[in-house]
Amino acid sequence: MPEDLWELKEQVANDLELAIFTFKRDVKETDWKRFDFYAPFVRDLGVIEKRPSPVNLIVIDDRVYRELVRRDTVLLPNLRTLITPSNDLPFASLLLTPHIHQLTINVDHSQSTSFSCLARAILLRAPSLKSLHL
């Protein structure tokens, strides 16, 4: 995605340092060109913290989420493994594909409604799922 389209805004909420992934301007169809080119090459996607970071969470802004939903297409068509934190449950449902074999979700009890929506999406969109870790 073009650098003039997105940014990470740092913010503190409830004593957590957040980085909010957001769009700086309206999305044009041409903005998806590079994303769509590389999307089929993504097989594994997850959040793994290897070094200390001042940011506790990266949050997908509602505006970004709405743009992804609006595309109405499989975002990462060859994704096989997805590891996601509980704060990204709605976003995770957008990444489910028939090729997903492994799904790991760090579940937070306060996210029961979002998890229940994701569970329904798993049944519909991830028929090849072999491993689910909660």
Coordinates of N, CA and C in Angstrom, one line a residue:
M1 N 0.9 -1.2 0.0 CA 0.0 0.0 0.0 C 0.9 1.2 0.0
P2 N 0.5 2.3 -0.7 CA 1.3 3.5 -0.8 C 1.6 4.1 0.6
E3 N 2.8 4.6 0.8 CA 3.1 5.2 2.1 C 2.3 6.4 2.4
D4 N 1.7 7.1 1.4 CA 0.9 8.3 1.7 C -0.5 7.9 2.1
L5 N -0.8 6.6 2.1 CA -2.2 6.1 2.4 C -2.3 5.8 3.9
W6 N -1.3 5.2 4.5 CA -1.5 4.7 5.9 C -0.5 5.3 6.8
E7 N -0.8 5.1 8.1 CA 0.1 5.5 9.2 C -0.2 4.7 10.5
L8 N 0.8 4.7 11.3 CA 0.6 4.1 12.7 C 0.6 5.3 13.7
K9 N -0.6 5.5 14.3 CA -0.7 6.5 15.3 C -0.6 5.9 16.7
E10 N 0.4 6.5 17.5 CA 0.5 6.0 18.8 C -0.4 6.7 19.8
Q11 N -0.9 5.9 20.7 CA -1.9 6.4 21.6 C -1.9 5.6 22.9
V12 N -2.2 6.2 24.0 CA -2.3 5.5 25.3 C -3.7 5.4 25.7
A13 N -4.1 4.2 26.1 CA -5.5 3.9 26.5 C -5.5 2.9 27.6
N14 N -6.1 3.2 28.8 CA -6.1 2.2 29.9 C -4.7 1.7 30.2
D15 N -3.7 2.6 30.3 CA -2.3 2.3 30.6 C -1.6 1.3 29.6
L16 N -2.2 1.2 28.4 CA -1.6 0.4 27.3 C -1.2 1.4 26.2
E17 N 0.0 1.1 25.7 CA 0.5 1.9 24.6 C 0.0 1.2 23.3
L18 N -0.8 1.9 22.5 CA -1.3 1.4 21.3 C -0.7 2.0 20.1
A19 N -0.6 1.2 19.0 CA -0.3 1.7 17.7 C -1.5 1.4 16.8
I20 N -2.2 2.5 16.4 CA -3.4 2.3 15.6 C -3.1 2.4 14.1
F21 N -3.3 1.3 13.4 CA -3.1 1.3 11.9 C -4.3 2.0 11.3
T22 N -4.1 3.1 10.6 CA -5.2 3.8 10.0 C -4.8 4.4 8.6
F23 N -5.9 4.8 7.9 CA -5.6 5.4 6.6 C -5.7 6.9 6.8
K24 N -4.7 7.6 6.1 CA -4.6 9.1 6.2 C -5.5 9.8 5.1
R25 N -6.0 9.0 4.1 CA -6.8 9.6 3.1 C -7.8 8.5 2.6
D26 N -8.6 8.9 1.7 CA -9.6 8.0 1.1 C -8.8 7.0 0.2
V27 N -9.2 5.7 0.2 CA -8.6 4.7 -0.5 C -9.1 4.7 -2.0
K28 N -8.1 4.6 -2.9 CA -8.4 4.5 -4.3 C -8.2 3.1 -4.8
E29 N -8.9 2.6 -5.8 CA -8.7 1.3 -6.3 C -7.3 1.0 -6.7
T30 N -6.6 2.0 -7.2 CA -5.2 1.7 -7.5 C -4.3 1.5 -6.3
D31 N -4.7 1.9 -5.1 CA -3.9 1.7 -3.9 C -3.8 0.2 -3.6
W32 N -4.6 -0.6 -4.1 CA -4.6 -2.1 -3.8 C -3.7 -2.8 -4.8
K33 N -3.1 -2.2 -5.8 CA -2.4 -2.9 -6.8 C -1.2 -3.7 -6.2
R34 N -0.3 -3.1 -5.4 CA 0.8 -3.8 -4.8 C 0.3 -4.9 -3.8
F35 N -0.7 -4.5 -3.0 CA -1.3 -5.5 -2.0 C -1.7 -6.8 -2.8
D36 N -2.5 -6.6 -3.8 CA -3.1 -7.7 -4.6 C -2.0 -8.5 -5.3
F37 N -0.9 -7.8 -5.7 CA 0.2 -8.5 -6.3 C 0.9 -9.5 -5.3
Y38 N 1.1 -9.1 -4.1 CA 1.8 -9.9 -3.1 C 0.9 -10.8 -2.3
A39 N -0.4 -10.5 -2.3 CA -1.3 -11.3 -1.4 C -1.2 -12.8 -1.7
P40 N -1.1 -13.3 -2.9 CA -1.1 -14.8 -3.1 C 0.2 -15.4 -2.5
F41 N 1.2 -14.6 -2.3 CA 2.5 -15.2 -1.7 C 2.4 -15.4 -0.2
V42 N 1.5 -14.8 0.5 CA 1.4 -14.9 1.9 C 0.8 -16.2 2.3
R43 N 1.5 -17.0 3.0 CA 1.1 -18.4 3.4 C 0.8 -18.4 5.0
D44 N 1.6 -17.7 5.7 CA 1.6 -17.7 7.2 C 1.6 -16.2 7.6
L45 N 0.7 -16.0 8.6 CA 0.5 -14.6 9.1 C 0.3 -14.7 10.6
G46 N 1.1 -13.9 11.4 CA 0.9 -13.9 12.8 C 1.6 -12.8 13.5
V47 N 1.3 -12.7 14.8 CA 2.0 -11.7 15.6 C 2.9 -12.4 16.6
I48 N 4.2 -12.2 16.4 CA 5.2 -12.9 17.3 C 6.1 -11.8 17.8
E49 N 6.2 -11.5 19.1 CA 7.0 -10.5 19.6 C 8.4 -11.1 20.0
K50 N 9.4 -10.6 19.3 CA 10.8 -11.1 19.5 C 11.6 -10.2 20.3
R51 N 11.2 -8.9 20.3 CA 12.1 -7.9 21.0 C 11.1 -7.0 21.8
P52 N 11.7 -6.4 22.9 CA 10.8 -5.5 23.7 C 10.3 -4.3 22.8
S53 N 9.1 -4.0 23.0 CA 8.5 -2.9 22.2 C 7.8 -2.0 23.2
P54 N 7.8 -0.6 22.9 CA 7.0 0.3 23.8 C 5.5 0.2 23.5
V55 N 5.2 -0.5 22.3 CA 3.8 -0.6 22.0 C 3.2 -1.9 22.5
N56 N 2.1 -1.9 23.2 CA 1.5 -3.1 23.7 C 0.7 -3.8 22.7
L57 N 0.0 -3.1 21.9 CA -1.0 -3.6 20.9 C -0.9 -2.8 19.6
I58 N -1.1 -3.5 18.5 CA -1.4 -2.8 17.2 C -2.8 -3.0 16.9
V59 N -3.6 -1.9 16.7 CA -5.0 -2.0 16.5 C -5.3 -1.6 15.1
I60 N -6.2 -2.3 14.5 CA -6.7 -1.9 13.1 C -7.9 -1.0 13.3
D61 N -7.7 0.2 12.8 CA -8.8 1.3 12.9 C -10.0 0.8 12.1
D62 N -11.2 1.3 12.6 CA -12.5 1.0 12.0 C -12.5 1.3 10.5
R63 N -11.9 2.4 10.2 CA -11.9 2.9 8.8 C -11.2 1.8 7.9
V64 N -10.1 1.3 8.4 CA -9.3 0.3 7.6 C -10.2 -1.0 7.5
Y65 N -10.8 -1.4 8.6 CA -11.7 -2.6 8.6 C -12.8 -2.4 7.6
R66 N -13.4 -1.2 7.6 CA -14.6 -1.0 6.6 C -14.1 -1.1 5.2
E67 N -12.9 -0.6 4.9 CA -12.3 -0.7 3.6 C -12.1 -2.1 3.2
L68 N -11.6 -2.9 4.1 CA -11.3 -4.3 3.8 C -12.6 -5.1 3.6
V69 N -13.6 -4.8 4.3 CA -14.9 -5.4 4.2 C -15.5 -5.0 2.8
R70 N -15.4 -3.8 2.5 CA -15.9 -3.2 1.2 C -15.4 -3.9 0.0
R71 N -14.1 -4.4 0.1 CA -13.5 -5.0 -1.1 C -14.2 -6.3 -1.5
D72 N -14.8 -6.9 -0.5 CA -15.6 -8.1 -0.8 C -14.9 -9.2 -1.6
T73 N -13.6 -9.4 -1.2 CA -12.8 -10.4 -1.8 C -11.9 -11.1 -0.8
V74 N -11.4 -12.3 -1.1 CA -10.5 -12.9 -0.2 C -9.2 -12.1 -0.2
L75 N -8.8 -11.7 1.0 CA -7.6 -10.8 1.0 C -6.3 -11.5 0.8
L76 N -6.1 -12.7 1.4 CA -4.9 -13.5 1.3 C -5.3 -14.9 0.9
P77 N -5.5 -15.1 -0.4 CA -6.1 -16.3 -0.9 C -5.4 -17.6 -0.5
N78 N -4.1 -17.6 -0.3 CA -3.3 -18.8 0.0 C -2.9 -19.0 1.4
L79 N -3.5 -18.2 2.3 CA -3.1 -18.2 3.7 C -3.4 -19.6 4.3
R80 N -2.4 -20.2 5.0 CA -2.6 -21.5 5.6 C -2.5 -21.5 7.1
T81 N -1.8 -20.5 7.7 CA -1.6 -20.4 9.1 C -1.9 -18.9 9.5
L82 N -2.8 -18.8 10.6 CA -3.1 -17.5 11.1 C -3.0 -17.5 12.6
I83 N -2.2 -16.6 13.2 CA -2.0 -16.4 14.6 C -2.5 -15.0 14.9
T84 N -3.5 -14.8 15.8 CA -4.0 -13.5 16.0 C -4.3 -13.3 17.5
P85 N -4.1 -12.0 17.9 CA -4.5 -11.7 19.3 C -6.0 -11.4 19.4
S86 N -6.5 -11.5 20.6 CA -7.9 -11.3 20.8 C -8.5 -10.0 20.3
N87 N -7.7 -8.9 20.3 CA -8.2 -7.6 19.9 C -8.5 -7.6 18.4
D88 N -8.0 -8.6 17.6 CA -8.2 -8.6 16.2 C -9.2 -9.6 15.7
L89 N -10.1 -10.1 16.5 CA -11.1 -11.1 16.1 C -11.9 -10.7 14.9
P90 N -12.5 -9.5 14.9 CA -13.2 -9.1 13.7 C -12.4 -9.1 12.4
F91 N -11.1 -8.6 12.6 CA -10.2 -8.6 11.4 C -9.8 -10.0 11.0
A92 N -9.6 -10.9 12.0 CA -9.3 -12.3 11.7 C -10.3 -13.0 10.8
S93 N -11.6 -12.7 11.0 CA -12.6 -13.3 10.2 C -12.5 -12.9 8.7
L94 N -11.9 -11.7 8.4 CA -11.7 -11.3 7.0 C -10.6 -12.1 6.3
L95 N -9.7 -12.8 7.1 CA -8.6 -13.5 6.6 C -8.8 -15.0 6.4
L96 N -9.9 -15.5 6.9 CA -10.2 -16.9 6.7 C -10.4 -17.3 5.3
T97 N -9.8 -18.4 4.9 CA -9.9 -18.9 3.5 C -10.1 -20.4 3.6
P98 N -10.5 -21.0 2.5 CA -10.6 -22.5 2.5 C -9.3 -23.2 2.7
H99 N -8.1 -22.5 2.5 CA -6.8 -23.1 2.7 C -6.2 -23.0 4.1
I100 N -6.9 -22.4 5.0 CA -6.4 -22.3 6.4 C -6.4 -23.7 7.0
H101 N -5.2 -24.1 7.5 CA -5.0 -25.4 8.2 C -4.9 -25.2 9.7
Q102 N -4.2 -24.1 10.1 CA -3.9 -23.8 11.5 C -4.4 -22.4 11.9
L103 N -5.1 -22.3 12.9 CA -5.6 -21.1 13.5 C -5.3 -21.0 15.0
T104 N -4.6 -20.0 15.4 CA -4.3 -19.8 16.8 C -4.8 -18.4 17.2
I105 N -5.7 -18.4 18.2 CA -6.3 -17.2 18.7 C -6.0 -17.0 20.2
N106 N -5.4 -15.9 20.5 CA -5.2 -15.6 22.0 C -6.5 -15.0 22.5
V107 N -7.3 -15.9 23.1 CA -8.7 -15.5 23.5 C -8.7 -14.7 24.8
D108 N -9.4 -13.6 24.8 CA -9.7 -12.8 26.0 C -11.2 -13.0 26.3
H109 N -11.5 -13.3 27.6 CA -12.9 -13.6 28.0 C -13.8 -12.5 27.7
S110 N -13.4 -11.3 27.6 CA -14.2 -10.1 27.3 C -14.7 -10.1 25.9
Q111 N -14.1 -10.9 25.1 CA -14.3 -10.9 23.6 C -15.3 -12.0 23.2
S112 N -16.1 -12.5 24.1 CA -17.0 -13.7 23.8 C -17.9 -13.5 22.6
T113 N -18.5 -12.3 22.4 CA -19.3 -12.0 21.3 C -18.6 -12.0 20.0
S114 N -17.4 -11.4 20.0 CA -16.6 -11.4 18.8 C -16.1 -12.8 18.4
F115 N -15.8 -13.6 19.5 CA -15.3 -14.9 19.2 C -16.5 -15.8 18.6
S116 N -17.7 -15.6 19.1 CA -18.8 -16.4 18.6 C -19.0 -16.0 17.2
C117 N -18.9 -14.8 16.7 CA -19.0 -14.4 15.3 C -17.9 -15.1 14.5
L118 N -16.7 -15.1 15.1 CA -15.5 -15.7 14.4 C -15.7 -17.2 14.3
A119 N -16.3 -17.8 15.3 CA -16.5 -19.3 15.2 C -17.5 -19.7 14.1
R120 N -18.5 -18.9 13.9 CA -19.4 -19.1 12.8 C -18.7 -18.9 11.4
A121 N -17.8 -17.9 11.4 CA -17.1 -17.7 10.1 C -16.1 -18.8 9.8
I122 N -15.5 -19.4 10.9 CA -14.6 -20.5 10.7 C -15.4 -21.7 10.1
L123 N -16.6 -22.0 10.5 CA -17.4 -23.1 10.0 C -17.7 -22.8 8.5
L124 N -17.9 -21.6 8.1 CA -18.3 -21.3 6.7 C -17.1 -21.2 5.8
R125 N -16.0 -20.6 6.3 CA -14.9 -20.2 5.4 C -13.6 -21.0 5.5
A126 N -13.6 -21.8 6.5 CA -12.3 -22.6 6.7 C -12.5 -24.1 6.8
P127 N -13.1 -24.7 5.8 CA -13.4 -26.1 5.8 C -12.2 -27.0 6.0
S128 N -11.0 -26.5 5.6 CA -9.8 -27.4 5.7 C -9.1 -27.3 7.1
L129 N -9.6 -26.5 8.0 CA -9.0 -26.3 9.3 C -8.7 -27.6 10.0
K130 N -7.4 -27.8 10.4 CA -7.0 -29.1 11.0 C -6.6 -28.8 12.5
S131 N -6.2 -27.6 12.8 CA -5.7 -27.3 14.1 C -6.2 -25.9 14.6
L132 N -6.9 -25.9 15.7 CA -7.4 -24.7 16.3 C -6.9 -24.6 17.7
H133 N -6.1 -23.5 18.0 CA -5.6 -23.3 19.4 C -6.2 -22.1 19.9
L134 N -6.8 -22.2 21.1 CA -7.4 -21.0 21.8 C -6.6 -20.7 23.1

